Amino acid sequence: MPAADTASKTRFQIDHTAAAQERVLLVGMDMPSGLPAAAHAADFQAALAEAEELVQAAGGVLQATVSCRRAQPHAALFVGTGKAEELAAMVRAEQIDLVVFNHELSPTQERNLEKTLQCRVLDRIGLILAIFAQRAQTQEGRLQVELAQLTHLSSRLVRGYGHLQSQRGGIGLKGPGETQLETDRRLIGQKIARLKKRLAEVKRQRATQRKNRARNRIPVFALVGYTNVGKSTLFNRLTKADVLAKDQLFATLDTTARRLWLAEDVTVLLTDTVGFVRDLPHRLIAAFSATLEETAQADILLHVADAAHADVQNQIEHVNAVLREIGAGDVPQIIVYNKIDRLPEQTDAEILRNHLGDIEAVRLSATDGSTLNVLRTAIAETVRAFSATN
């Protein structure tokens, strides 16, 4: 095996049996946000609840959730020395395998915490990457996950703790990895360069496919939205596809496209994309640029939202923030309020229009096939209006 490839053998490999039994302690720190007190408290609790779902999605067994408050992060330990000692005592008492912080940690903070807690530590980015590593199915998806992991890992190579050198499985231990913790940064850099080159080829292939679609004048609709709002279920019901659709975060990671025939004069290409979450760092978005580019190049975005979620408006705003970052902020949108069957009050499927008659939103339930005609009508109307002006 070439030397550069030996740097990708064990650091992130996973034993799924071990991962399913991994005992996790989740930590969230409440810091001032500038929001009114009630809104801030609700936002903090929503973020913590989402982090608990992320731990479960990664295969962890959540033993406890700890919240604390500071005006700003401690430079060395993020939570401060007193709280770090409390967490260390919990780790010993509860036999914790992994401590997850629902924040982005610096490499120094992560190393210091592992020394103090004497167990593995993952920050929010590492946890999301662990899920991505488990879910990527296509070659393109795996390439993008590996690039994101190696980029995240490159600043975290200086470690020397026995619990990290173990070859046993665990959350966040699937992916590129190292045969030893002293992996040369130059080898990591070389591998990152190779991955970027292969993904650049993927981008060129996608660009060619888009040119062919443009010549054939096939409008492209991209399903976007927060993770676990029902995009894949909606995609399957509309196109008769069979992409993975589960009630869990990041069930879909790889982009899938299908033609959707709506009428004699209306055929579109519908794409299903990875869901977004709050606070995605720029470098993680950049690693998935090959996939997210499909969203930026779409003609219309079907922005799917969970109408029954208590935090639905904030989720919509988080998605719009990511869309702006990837250059899709100006792509026309139709909001699709999904899961109306879960609302406490009776809400009918319907097309919502603004005062000019343009379609602004649709209300439906993806699990109720009879309501999908509302969305099909909305897409067909939009295509005819789009074709008339382009």
mmCIF file of C-alpha atoms in Angstrom:
data_model
loop_
_atom_site.group_PDB
_atom_site.id
_atom_site.type_symbol
_atom_site.label_atom_id
_atom_site.label_comp_id
_atom_site.label_asym_id
_atom_site.label_seq_id
_atom_site.Cartn_x
_atom_site.Cartn_y
_atom_site.Cartn_z
ATOM 1 C CA MET A 1 0.000 0.000 0.000
ATOM 2 C CA PRO A 2 1.434 3.465 -0.867
ATOM 3 C CA ALA A 3 2.591 5.526 2.064
ATOM 4 C CA ALA A 4 -0.015 8.237 1.457
ATOM 5 C CA ASP A 5 -2.826 5.695 1.619
ATOM 6 C CA THR A 6 -1.674 4.194 4.899
ATOM 7 C CA ALA A 7 -2.612 7.552 6.399
ATOM 8 C CA SER A 8 -6.246 6.688 5.753
ATOM 9 C CA LYS A 9 -6.705 3.386 7.451
ATOM 10 C CA THR A 10 -7.758 3.416 11.074
ATOM 11 C CA ARG A 11 -8.414 6.857 12.562
ATOM 12 C CA PHE A 12 -12.069 6.933 11.493
ATOM 13 C CA GLN A 13 -12.837 3.245 10.971
ATOM 14 C CA ILE A 14 -15.867 2.062 12.869
ATOM 15 C CA ASP A 15 -17.224 -1.116 14.368
ATOM 16 C CA HIS A 16 -20.970 -0.575 14.147
ATOM 17 C CA THR A 17 -21.612 -3.017 16.990
ATOM 18 C CA ALA A 18 -19.305 -1.028 19.248
ATOM 19 C CA ALA A 19 -20.753 2.280 18.043
ATOM 20 C CA ALA A 20 -24.274 1.168 18.951
ATOM 21 C CA GLN A 21 -23.161 0.651 22.555
ATOM 22 C CA GLU A 22 -21.113 3.830 22.896
ATOM 23 C CA ARG A 23 -22.156 5.798 25.996
ATOM 24 C CA VAL A 24 -22.350 9.526 25.266
ATOM 25 C CA LEU A 25 -22.418 12.622 27.462
ATOM 26 C CA LEU A 26 -23.726 15.739 25.682
ATOM 27 C CA VAL A 27 -22.642 19.229 26.765
ATOM 28 C CA GLY A 28 -24.252 22.510 25.761
ATOM 29 C CA MET A 29 -23.099 25.946 26.917
ATOM 30 C CA ASP A 30 -25.555 28.805 27.150
ATOM 31 C CA MET A 31 -23.875 32.034 26.029
ATOM 32 C CA PRO A 32 -25.402 35.476 25.347
ATOM 33 C CA SER A 33 -26.866 35.740 21.851
ATOM 34 C CA GLY A 34 -28.403 39.192 21.684
ATOM 35 C CA LEU A 35 -31.923 37.732 21.465
ATOM 36 C CA PRO A 36 -34.653 38.641 23.974
ATOM 37 C CA ALA A 37 -34.499 36.387 27.054
ATOM 38 C CA ALA A 38 -37.486 34.196 26.137
ATOM 39 C CA ALA A 39 -36.396 33.790 22.514
ATOM 40 C CA HIS A 40 -32.819 33.035 23.572
ATOM 41 C CA ALA A 41 -33.947 30.349 26.038
ATOM 42 C CA ALA A 42 -36.170 28.720 23.412
ATOM 43 C CA ASP A 43 -33.362 28.820 20.827
ATOM 44 C CA PHE A 44 -30.859 27.258 23.238
ATOM 45 C CA GLN A 45 -33.235 24.444 24.166
ATOM 46 C CA ALA A 46 -34.063 23.795 20.499
ATOM 47 C CA ALA A 47 -30.341 23.559 19.670
ATOM 48 C CA LEU A 48 -29.766 21.159 22.559
ATOM 49 C CA ALA A 49 -32.734 18.972 21.542
ATOM 50 C CA GLU A 50 -31.379 18.843 17.996
ATOM 51 C CA ALA A 51 -27.949 17.816 19.328
ATOM 52 C CA GLU A 52 -29.572 14.943 21.230
ATOM 53 C CA GLU A 53 -31.130 13.772 17.956
ATOM 54 C CA LEU A 54 -27.739 14.039 16.255
ATOM 55 C CA VAL A 55 -26.159 11.797 18.919
ATOM 56 C CA GLN A 56 -28.898 9.217 18.400
ATOM 57 C CA ALA A 57 -28.551 9.486 14.610
ATOM 58 C CA ALA A 58 -24.832 8.718 15.000
ATOM 59 C CA GLY A 59 -25.647 5.528 16.895
ATOM 60 C CA GLY A 60 -24.747 6.764 20.363
ATOM 61 C CA VAL A 61 -26.541 5.901 23.597
ATOM 62 C CA LEU A 62 -27.163 9.249 25.290
ATOM 63 C CA GLN A 63 -26.521 8.877 29.021
ATOM 64 C CA ALA A 64 -26.942 12.485 30.096
ATOM 65 C CA THR A 65 -27.190 16.057 28.825
ATOM 66 C CA VAL A 66 -25.381 18.792 30.749
ATOM 67 C CA SER A 67 -25.951 22.500 30.221
ATOM 68 C CA CYS A 68 -23.933 25.324 31.719
ATOM 69 C CA ARG A 69 -23.664 29.082 31.322
ATOM 70 C CA ARG A 70 -20.719 31.358 30.610
ATOM 71 C CA ALA A 71 -20.350 34.835 29.164
ATOM 72 C CA GLN A 72 -17.756 33.478 26.733
ATOM 73 C CA PRO A 73 -15.823 30.233 26.148
ATOM 74 C CA HIS A 74 -12.807 29.434 28.313
ATOM 75 C CA ALA A 75 -9.722 29.714 26.112
ATOM 76 C CA ALA A 76 -8.233 26.372 27.150
ATOM 77 C CA LEU A 77 -11.186 24.171 28.136
ATOM 78 C CA PHE A 78 -14.225 25.925 26.621
ATOM 79 C CA VAL A 79 -16.337 25.257 29.757
ATOM 80 C CA GLY A 80 -13.855 26.374 32.405
ATOM 81 C CA THR A 81 -11.787 24.382 34.874
ATOM 82 C CA GLY A 82 -14.475 23.801 37.514
ATOM 83 C CA LYS A 83 -17.055 22.514 35.032
ATOM 84 C CA ALA A 84 -14.395 20.383 33.296
ATOM 85 C CA GLU A 85 -13.648 18.680 36.625
ATOM 86 C CA GLU A 86 -17.383 18.040 37.137
ATOM 87 C CA LEU A 87 -17.597 16.508 33.671
ATOM 88 C CA ALA A 88 -14.543 14.330 34.387
ATOM 89 C CA ALA A 89 -16.260 12.990 37.509
ATOM 90 C CA MET A 90 -19.394 12.213 35.466
ATOM 91 C CA VAL A 91 -17.293 10.432 32.838
ATOM 92 C CA ARG A 92 -15.817 8.171 35.504
ATOM 93 C CA ALA A 93 -19.100 7.586 37.344
ATOM 94 C CA GLU A 94 -21.190 6.886 34.226
ATOM 95 C CA GLN A 95 -18.430 5.061 32.313
ATOM 96 C CA ILE A 96 -18.783 7.518 29.430
ATOM 97 C CA ASP A 97 -17.013 6.612 26.173
ATOM 98 C CA LEU A 98 -17.519 9.899 24.331
ATOM 99 C CA VAL A 99 -18.257 13.506 25.334
ATOM 100 C CA VAL A 100 -19.947 15.591 22.633
ATOM 101 C CA PHE A 101 -19.949 19.393 22.781
ATOM 102 C CA ASN A 102 -22.755 21.073 20.867
ATOM 103 C CA HIS A 103 -20.338 23.789 19.769
ATOM 104 C CA GLU A 104 -17.265 24.154 17.597
ATOM 105 C CA LEU A 105 -14.118 23.526 19.632
ATOM 106 C CA SER A 106 -10.643 24.709 18.753
ATOM 107 C CA PRO A 107 -8.006 21.967 18.352
ATOM 108 C CA THR A 108 -6.375 23.126 21.597
ATOM 109 C CA GLN A 109 -9.653 22.992 23.520
ATOM 110 C CA GLU A 110 -10.383 19.527 22.169
ATOM 111 C CA ARG A 111 -6.951 18.204 23.171
ATOM 112 C CA ASN A 112 -7.106 19.777 26.637
ATOM 113 C CA LEU A 113 -10.577 18.380 27.245
ATOM 114 C CA GLU A 114 -9.465 14.882 26.260
ATOM 115 C CA LYS A 115 -6.570 15.121 28.714
ATOM 116 C CA THR A 116 -8.867 16.302 31.505
ATOM 117 C CA LEU A 117 -11.812 14.001 30.814
ATOM 118 C CA GLN A 118 -9.700 10.988 29.806
ATOM 119 C CA CYS A 119 -12.075 10.009 27.035
ATOM 120 C CA ARG A 120 -12.703 10.970 23.440
ATOM 121 C CA VAL A 121 -14.233 14.364 22.709
ATOM 122 C CA LEU A 122 -16.138 15.421 19.600
ATOM 123 C CA ASP A 123 -17.446 18.866 18.798
ATOM 124 C CA ARG A 124 -20.614 19.534 16.806
ATOM 125 C CA ILE A 125 -18.764 19.439 13.472
ATOM 126 C CA GLY A 126 -17.094 16.143 14.295
ATOM 127 C CA LEU A 127 -20.471 14.672 15.259
ATOM 128 C CA ILE A 128 -22.092 15.759 11.990
ATOM 129 C CA LEU A 129 -19.139 14.367 10.034
ATOM 130 C CA ALA A 130 -19.507 11.064 11.903
ATOM 131 C CA ILE A 131 -23.103 10.818 10.680
ATOM 132 C CA PHE A 132 -22.099 11.797 7.155
ATOM 133 C CA ALA A 133 -19.446 9.057 7.146
ATOM 134 C CA GLN A 134 -22.074 6.470 8.072
ATOM 135 C CA ARG A 135 -24.644 7.661 5.511
ATOM 136 C CA ALA A 136 -22.664 8.399 2.322
ATOM 137 C CA GLN A 137 -23.488 5.765 -0.301
ATOM 138 C CA THR A 138 -22.250 7.072 -3.641
ATOM 139 C CA GLN A 139 -18.623 7.552 -4.621
ATOM 140 C CA GLU A 140 -19.176 11.302 -4.831
ATOM 141 C CA GLY A 141 -20.725 11.389 -1.363
ATOM 142 C CA ARG A 142 -17.855 9.419 0.144
ATOM 143 C CA LEU A 143 -15.290 11.679 -1.551
ATOM 144 C CA GLN A 144 -16.946 14.769 -0.111
ATOM 145 C CA VAL A 145 -17.190 13.262 3.375
ATOM 146 C CA GLU A 146 -13.542 12.234 3.275
ATOM 147 C CA LEU A 147 -12.470 15.708 2.173
ATOM 148 C CA ALA A 148 -14.488 17.311 4.978
ATOM 149 C CA GLN A 149 -13.089 14.890 7.577
ATOM 150 C CA LEU A 150 -9.489 15.316 6.500
ATOM 151 C CA THR A 151 -9.842 19.096 6.458
ATOM 152 C CA HIS A 152 -11.261 18.955 9.984
ATOM 153 C CA LEU A 153 -8.628 16.436 11.083
ATOM 154 C CA SER A 154 -5.631 18.315 9.679
ATOM 155 C CA SER A 155 -5.573 20.751 12.613
ATOM 156 C CA ARG A 156 -6.109 17.958 15.144
ATOM 157 C CA LEU A 157 -3.180 15.648 14.456
ATOM 158 C CA VAL A 158 -1.116 16.382 17.563
ATOM 159 C CA ARG A 159 -2.568 13.832 19.968
ATOM 160 C CA GLY A 160 -0.974 11.173 22.099
ATOM 161 C CA TYR A 161 -3.584 9.641 24.345
ATOM 162 C CA GLY A 162 -3.998 5.902 24.746
ATOM 163 C CA HIS A 163 -7.786 5.974 24.407
ATOM 164 C CA LEU A 164 -7.437 7.518 20.943
ATOM 165 C CA GLN A 165 -4.931 4.962 19.716
ATOM 166 C CA SER A 166 -7.356 2.120 20.295
ATOM 167 C CA GLN A 167 -8.514 0.313 17.165
ATOM 168 C CA ARG A 168 -12.003 -0.300 18.550
ATOM 169 C CA GLY A 169 -14.974 1.363 16.895
ATOM 170 C CA GLY A 170 -16.801 4.455 17.979
ATOM 171 C CA ILE A 171 -18.745 7.455 16.746
ATOM 172 C CA GLY A 172 -16.583 9.581 14.492
ATOM 173 C CA LEU A 173 -14.142 6.768 13.809
ATOM 174 C CA LYS A 174 -15.346 5.953 10.291
ATOM 175 C CA GLY A 175 -13.706 7.719 7.371
ATOM 176 C CA PRO A 176 -10.218 8.587 6.226
ATOM 177 C CA GLY A 177 -8.230 8.283 9.439
ATOM 178 C CA GLU A 178 -4.649 7.412 10.326
ATOM 179 C CA THR A 179 -2.666 4.295 11.086
ATOM 180 C CA GLN A 180 -0.993 6.291 13.889
ATOM 181 C CA LEU A 181 -1.638 9.646 15.496
ATOM 182 C CA GLU A 182 1.696 11.025 14.337
ATOM 183 C CA THR A 183 0.517 10.992 10.709
ATOM 184 C CA ASP A 184 2.588 13.415 8.693
ATOM 185 C CA ARG A 185 0.665 16.579 7.790
ATOM 186 C CA ARG A 186 2.258 16.460 4.367
ATOM 187 C CA LEU A 187 0.543 13.132 3.637
ATOM 188 C CA ILE A 188 -2.807 14.538 4.746
ATOM 189 C CA GLY A 189 -2.239 17.578 2.537
ATOM 190 C CA GLN A 190 -1.433 15.359 -0.441
ATOM 191 C CA LYS A 191 -4.600 13.343 0.068
ATOM 192 C CA ILE A 192 -6.711 16.497 0.376
ATOM 193 C CA ALA A 193 -5.233 17.715 -2.907
ATOM 194 C CA ARG A 194 -6.097 14.407 -4.625
ATOM 195 C CA LEU A 195 -9.660 14.506 -3.303
ATOM 196 C CA LYS A 196 -10.117 18.082 -4.509
ATOM 197 C CA LYS A 197 -8.868 17.061 -7.944
ATOM 198 C CA ARG A 198 -11.327 14.143 -8.139
ATOM 199 C CA LEU A 199 -14.199 16.334 -6.972
ATOM 200 C CA ALA A 200 -13.262 18.954 -9.565
ATOM 201 C CA GLU A 201 -13.812 16.246 -12.181
ATOM 202 C CA VAL A 202 -17.223 15.518 -10.637
ATOM 203 C CA LYS A 203 -18.063 19.217 -10.952
ATOM 204 C CA ARG A 204 -17.066 19.188 -14.637
ATOM 205 C CA GLN A 205 -19.291 16.166 -15.241
ATOM 206 C CA ARG A 206 -22.208 17.860 -13.484
ATOM 207 C CA ALA A 207 -21.652 21.021 -15.536
ATOM 208 C CA THR A 208 -21.856 18.949 -18.744
ATOM 209 C CA GLN A 209 -25.086 17.349 -17.556
ATOM 210 C CA ARG A 210 -26.556 20.771 -16.798
ATOM 211 C CA LYS A 211 -25.661 22.015 -20.287
ATOM 212 C CA ASN A 212 -27.445 19.024 -21.779
ATOM 213 C CA ARG A 213 -30.518 19.736 -19.680
ATOM 214 C CA ALA A 214 -30.429 23.389 -20.712
ATOM 215 C CA ARG A 215 -30.328 22.376 -24.384
ATOM 216 C CA ASN A 216 -33.319 20.105 -23.804
ATOM 217 C CA ARG A 217 -35.046 22.930 -21.862
ATOM 218 C CA ILE A 218 -35.874 20.743 -18.862
ATOM 219 C CA PRO A 219 -36.617 22.920 -15.819
ATOM 220 C CA VAL A 220 -34.829 21.773 -12.651
ATOM 221 C CA PHE A 221 -36.608 21.813 -9.301
ATOM 222 C CA ALA A 222 -34.463 21.108 -6.214
ATOM 223 C CA LEU A 223 -35.932 19.958 -2.902
ATOM 224 C CA VAL A 224 -34.141 21.809 -0.123
ATOM 225 C CA GLY A 225 -34.848 22.244 3.554
ATOM 226 C CA TYR A 226 -33.856 21.481 7.102
ATOM 227 C CA THR A 227 -32.892 17.909 7.843
ATOM 228 C CA ASN A 228 -35.739 15.491 8.621
ATOM 229 C CA VAL A 229 -38.583 17.623 7.242
ATOM 230 C CA GLY A 230 -39.728 14.938 4.776
ATOM 231 C CA LYS A 231 -37.907 15.838 1.554
ATOM 232 C CA SER A 232 -37.083 12.239 0.622
ATOM 233 C CA THR A 233 -40.603 11.017 1.420
ATOM 234 C CA LEU A 234 -41.980 13.751 -0.823
ATOM 235 C CA PHE A 235 -39.437 12.900 -3.546
ATOM 236 C CA ASN A 236 -40.395 9.208 -3.434
ATOM 237 C CA ARG A 237 -44.125 9.908 -3.580
ATOM 238 C CA LEU A 238 -43.777 12.266 -6.540
ATOM 239 C CA THR A 239 -41.305 10.266 -8.631
ATOM 240 C CA LYS A 240 -41.956 6.657 -7.501
ATOM 241 C CA ALA A 241 -38.280 6.484 -6.541
ATOM 242 C CA ASP A 242 -36.953 4.480 -3.605
ATOM 243 C CA VAL A 243 -34.420 6.713 -1.891
ATOM 244 C CA LEU A 244 -33.895 6.182 1.834
ATOM 245 C CA ALA A 245 -36.565 8.033 3.815
ATOM 246 C CA LYS A 246 -36.367 7.692 7.598
ATOM 247 C CA ASP A 247 -37.543 9.775 10.525
ATOM 248 C CA GLN A 248 -33.997 10.717 11.503
ATOM 249 C CA LEU A 249 -31.494 13.489 10.893
ATOM 250 C CA PHE A 250 -29.427 13.226 7.703
ATOM 251 C CA ALA A 251 -31.156 10.108 6.375
ATOM 252 C CA THR A 252 -30.299 11.449 2.911
ATOM 253 C CA LEU A 253 -26.765 12.547 2.083
ATOM 254 C CA ASP A 254 -26.362 11.824 -1.625
ATOM 255 C CA THR A 255 -28.166 13.814 -4.321
ATOM 256 C CA THR A 256 -30.706 11.907 -6.424
ATOM 257 C CA ALA A 257 -32.455 13.213 -9.568
ATOM 258 C CA ARG A 258 -35.523 11.892 -11.421
ATOM 259 C CA ARG A 259 -37.678 13.149 -14.255
ATOM 260 C CA LEU A 260 -41.198 14.072 -13.201
ATOM 261 C CA TRP A 261 -43.934 14.101 -15.844
ATOM 262 C CA LEU A 262 -46.822 16.384 -14.905
ATOM 263 C CA ALA A 263 -48.705 17.038 -18.150
ATOM 264 C CA GLU A 264 -48.264 16.854 -21.915
ATOM 265 C CA ASP A 265 -46.427 20.156 -21.866
ATOM 266 C CA VAL A 266 -44.698 19.879 -18.476
ATOM 267 C CA THR A 267 -41.776 17.643 -17.551
ATOM 268 C CA VAL A 268 -39.252 18.655 -14.896
ATOM 269 C CA LEU A 269 -36.120 17.232 -13.320
ATOM 270 C CA LEU A 270 -36.594 16.904 -9.556
ATOM 271 C CA THR A 271 -33.536 16.544 -7.288
ATOM 272 C CA ASP A 272 -33.421 15.462 -3.650
ATOM 273 C CA THR A 273 -30.575 16.970 -1.634
ATOM 274 C CA VAL A 274 -28.949 16.729 1.787
ATOM 275 C CA GLY A 275 -30.787 18.510 4.582
ATOM 276 C CA PHE A 276 -29.307 21.499 6.362
ATOM 277 C CA VAL A 277 -28.895 22.194 10.069
ATOM 278 C CA ARG A 278 -28.048 25.307 12.051
ATOM 279 C CA ASP A 279 -24.499 26.603 12.363
ATOM 280 C CA LEU A 280 -22.920 24.677 9.487
ATOM 281 C CA PRO A 281 -19.347 26.014 9.199
ATOM 282 C CA HIS A 282 -18.199 27.429 5.888
ATOM 283 C CA ARG A 283 -15.466 24.825 5.381
ATOM 284 C CA LEU A 284 -18.008 21.995 5.732
ATOM 285 C CA ILE A 285 -20.271 23.623 3.162
ATOM 286 C CA ALA A 286 -17.260 24.101 0.879
ATOM 287 C CA ALA A 287 -16.380 20.392 1.070
ATOM 288 C CA PHE A 288 -19.865 19.551 -0.256
ATOM 289 C CA SER A 289 -19.777 22.139 -3.020
ATOM 290 C CA ALA A 290 -20.112 19.506 -5.766
ATOM 291 C CA THR A 291 -23.481 18.426 -4.380
ATOM 292 C CA LEU A 292 -24.683 21.841 -3.234
ATOM 293 C CA GLU A 293 -23.871 23.311 -6.646
ATOM 294 C CA GLU A 294 -26.904 21.416 -7.980
ATOM 295 C CA THR A 295 -29.040 23.496 -5.648
ATOM 296 C CA ALA A 296 -27.458 26.784 -6.723
ATOM 297 C CA GLN A 297 -27.973 25.905 -10.403
ATOM 298 C CA ALA A 298 -31.637 24.878 -10.049
ATOM 299 C CA ASP A 299 -34.365 26.929 -11.712
ATOM 300 C CA ILE A 300 -36.771 26.699 -8.771
ATOM 301 C CA LEU A 301 -36.288 25.598 -5.164
ATOM 302 C CA LEU A 302 -39.000 23.649 -3.371
ATOM 303 C CA HIS A 303 -38.152 24.669 0.182
ATOM 304 C CA VAL A 304 -39.692 21.932 2.336
ATOM 305 C CA ALA A 305 -40.511 22.837 5.936
ATOM 306 C CA ASP A 306 -42.028 20.830 8.794
ATOM 307 C CA ALA A 307 -45.267 22.719 9.443
ATOM 308 C CA ALA A 308 -45.746 20.891 12.753
ATOM 309 C CA HIS A 309 -42.293 21.722 14.165
ATOM 310 C CA ALA A 310 -42.279 24.273 16.986
ATOM 311 C CA ASP A 311 -39.174 25.945 15.529
ATOM 312 C CA VAL A 312 -40.266 25.925 11.875
ATOM 313 C CA GLN A 313 -39.635 29.619 11.141
ATOM 314 C CA ASN A 314 -36.113 29.481 12.588
ATOM 315 C CA GLN A 315 -35.429 26.347 10.538
ATOM 316 C CA ILE A 316 -36.529 28.169 7.384
ATOM 317 C CA GLU A 317 -34.213 31.065 8.253
ATOM 318 C CA HIS A 318 -31.256 28.692 8.869
ATOM 319 C CA VAL A 319 -31.811 27.072 5.455
ATOM 320 C CA ASN A 320 -32.019 30.455 3.738
ATOM 321 C CA ALA A 321 -28.729 31.453 5.377
ATOM 322 C CA VAL A 322 -26.998 28.381 3.908
ATOM 323 C CA LEU A 323 -28.625 29.000 0.520
ATOM 324 C CA ARG A 324 -27.189 32.507 0.486
ATOM 325 C CA GLU A 325 -23.754 31.141 1.361
ATOM 326 C CA ILE A 326 -23.744 28.680 -1.557
ATOM 327 C CA GLY A 327 -24.958 31.281 -4.048
ATOM 328 C CA ALA A 328 -28.576 30.108 -4.193
ATOM 329 C CA GLY A 329 -30.097 32.995 -2.271
ATOM 330 C CA ASP A 330 -31.676 34.507 -5.392
ATOM 331 C CA VAL A 331 -33.105 31.268 -6.824
ATOM 332 C CA PRO A 332 -36.931 31.513 -6.756
ATOM 333 C CA GLN A 333 -38.575 29.461 -3.991
ATOM 334 C CA ILE A 334 -41.877 27.823 -3.257
ATOM 335 C CA ILE A 335 -42.233 26.994 0.439
ATOM 336 C CA VAL A 336 -43.739 23.518 0.907
ATOM 337 C CA TYR A 337 -45.267 23.241 4.372
ATOM 338 C CA ASN A 338 -45.179 19.477 4.898
ATOM 339 C CA LYS A 339 -46.647 17.309 7.686
ATOM 340 C CA ILE A 340 -49.906 19.265 8.006
ATOM 341 C CA ASP A 341 -51.454 15.977 9.172
ATOM 342 C CA ARG A 342 -49.505 16.452 12.435
ATOM 343 C CA LEU A 343 -50.925 19.899 13.179
ATOM 344 C CA PRO A 344 -53.353 20.014 16.115
ATOM 345 C CA GLU A 345 -55.896 22.033 14.136
ATOM 346 C CA GLN A 346 -57.517 20.939 10.869
ATOM 347 C CA THR A 347 -55.463 22.349 7.975
ATOM 348 C CA ASP A 348 -56.311 21.624 4.364
ATOM 349 C CA ALA A 349 -53.833 21.055 1.555
ATOM 350 C CA GLU A 350 -53.797 24.161 -0.643
ATOM 351 C CA ILE A 351 -51.753 26.513 -2.780
ATOM 352 C CA LEU A 352 -51.001 29.836 -1.080
ATOM 353 C CA ARG A 353 -50.653 32.838 -3.409
ATOM 354 C CA ASN A 354 -49.575 36.435 -2.936
ATOM 355 C CA HIS A 355 -51.696 39.406 -3.976
ATOM 356 C CA LEU A 356 -50.303 39.225 -7.521
ATOM 357 C CA GLY A 357 -51.353 35.617 -7.934
ATOM 358 C CA ASP A 358 -47.824 34.190 -7.794
ATOM 359 C CA ILE A 359 -47.410 30.961 -5.830
ATOM 360 C CA GLU A 360 -45.680 31.575 -2.513
ATOM 361 C CA ALA A 361 -46.281 28.309 -0.662
ATOM 362 C CA VAL A 362 -48.068 24.971 -0.632
ATOM 363 C CA ARG A 363 -49.513 23.092 2.340
ATOM 364 C CA LEU A 364 -49.638 19.285 2.179
ATOM 365 C CA SER A 365 -48.767 15.968 3.769
ATOM 366 C CA ALA A 366 -46.221 13.846 1.874
ATOM 367 C CA THR A 367 -47.592 10.707 3.525
ATOM 368 C CA ASP A 368 -51.090 11.448 2.189
ATOM 369 C CA GLY A 369 -50.975 10.786 -1.557
ATOM 370 C CA SER A 370 -54.218 12.643 -2.199
ATOM 371 C CA THR A 371 -52.659 15.989 -1.248
ATOM 372 C CA LEU A 372 -49.755 15.704 -3.695
ATOM 373 C CA ASN A 373 -51.930 16.886 -6.596
ATOM 374 C CA VAL A 374 -51.804 20.313 -4.974
ATOM 375 C CA LEU A 375 -48.007 20.362 -5.337
ATOM 376 C CA ARG A 376 -48.118 18.898 -8.850
ATOM 377 C CA THR A 377 -50.479 21.706 -9.876
ATOM 378 C CA ALA A 378 -48.211 24.308 -8.273
ATOM 379 C CA ILE A 379 -45.119 22.938 -10.072
ATOM 380 C CA ALA A 380 -46.929 22.830 -13.435
ATOM 381 C CA GLU A 381 -48.196 26.408 -13.045
ATOM 382 C CA THR A 382 -44.711 27.592 -12.088
ATOM 383 C CA VAL A 383 -43.102 25.832 -15.073
ATOM 384 C CA ARG A 384 -45.559 27.414 -17.526
ATOM 385 C CA ALA A 385 -44.969 30.853 -16.015
ATOM 386 C CA PHE A 386 -41.201 30.264 -15.986
ATOM 387 C CA SER A 387 -41.193 29.107 -19.636
ATOM 388 C CA ALA A 388 -43.194 32.144 -20.695
ATOM 389 C CA THR A 389 -40.566 34.502 -19.308
ATOM 390 C CA ASN A 390 -37.402 32.594 -20.329
#
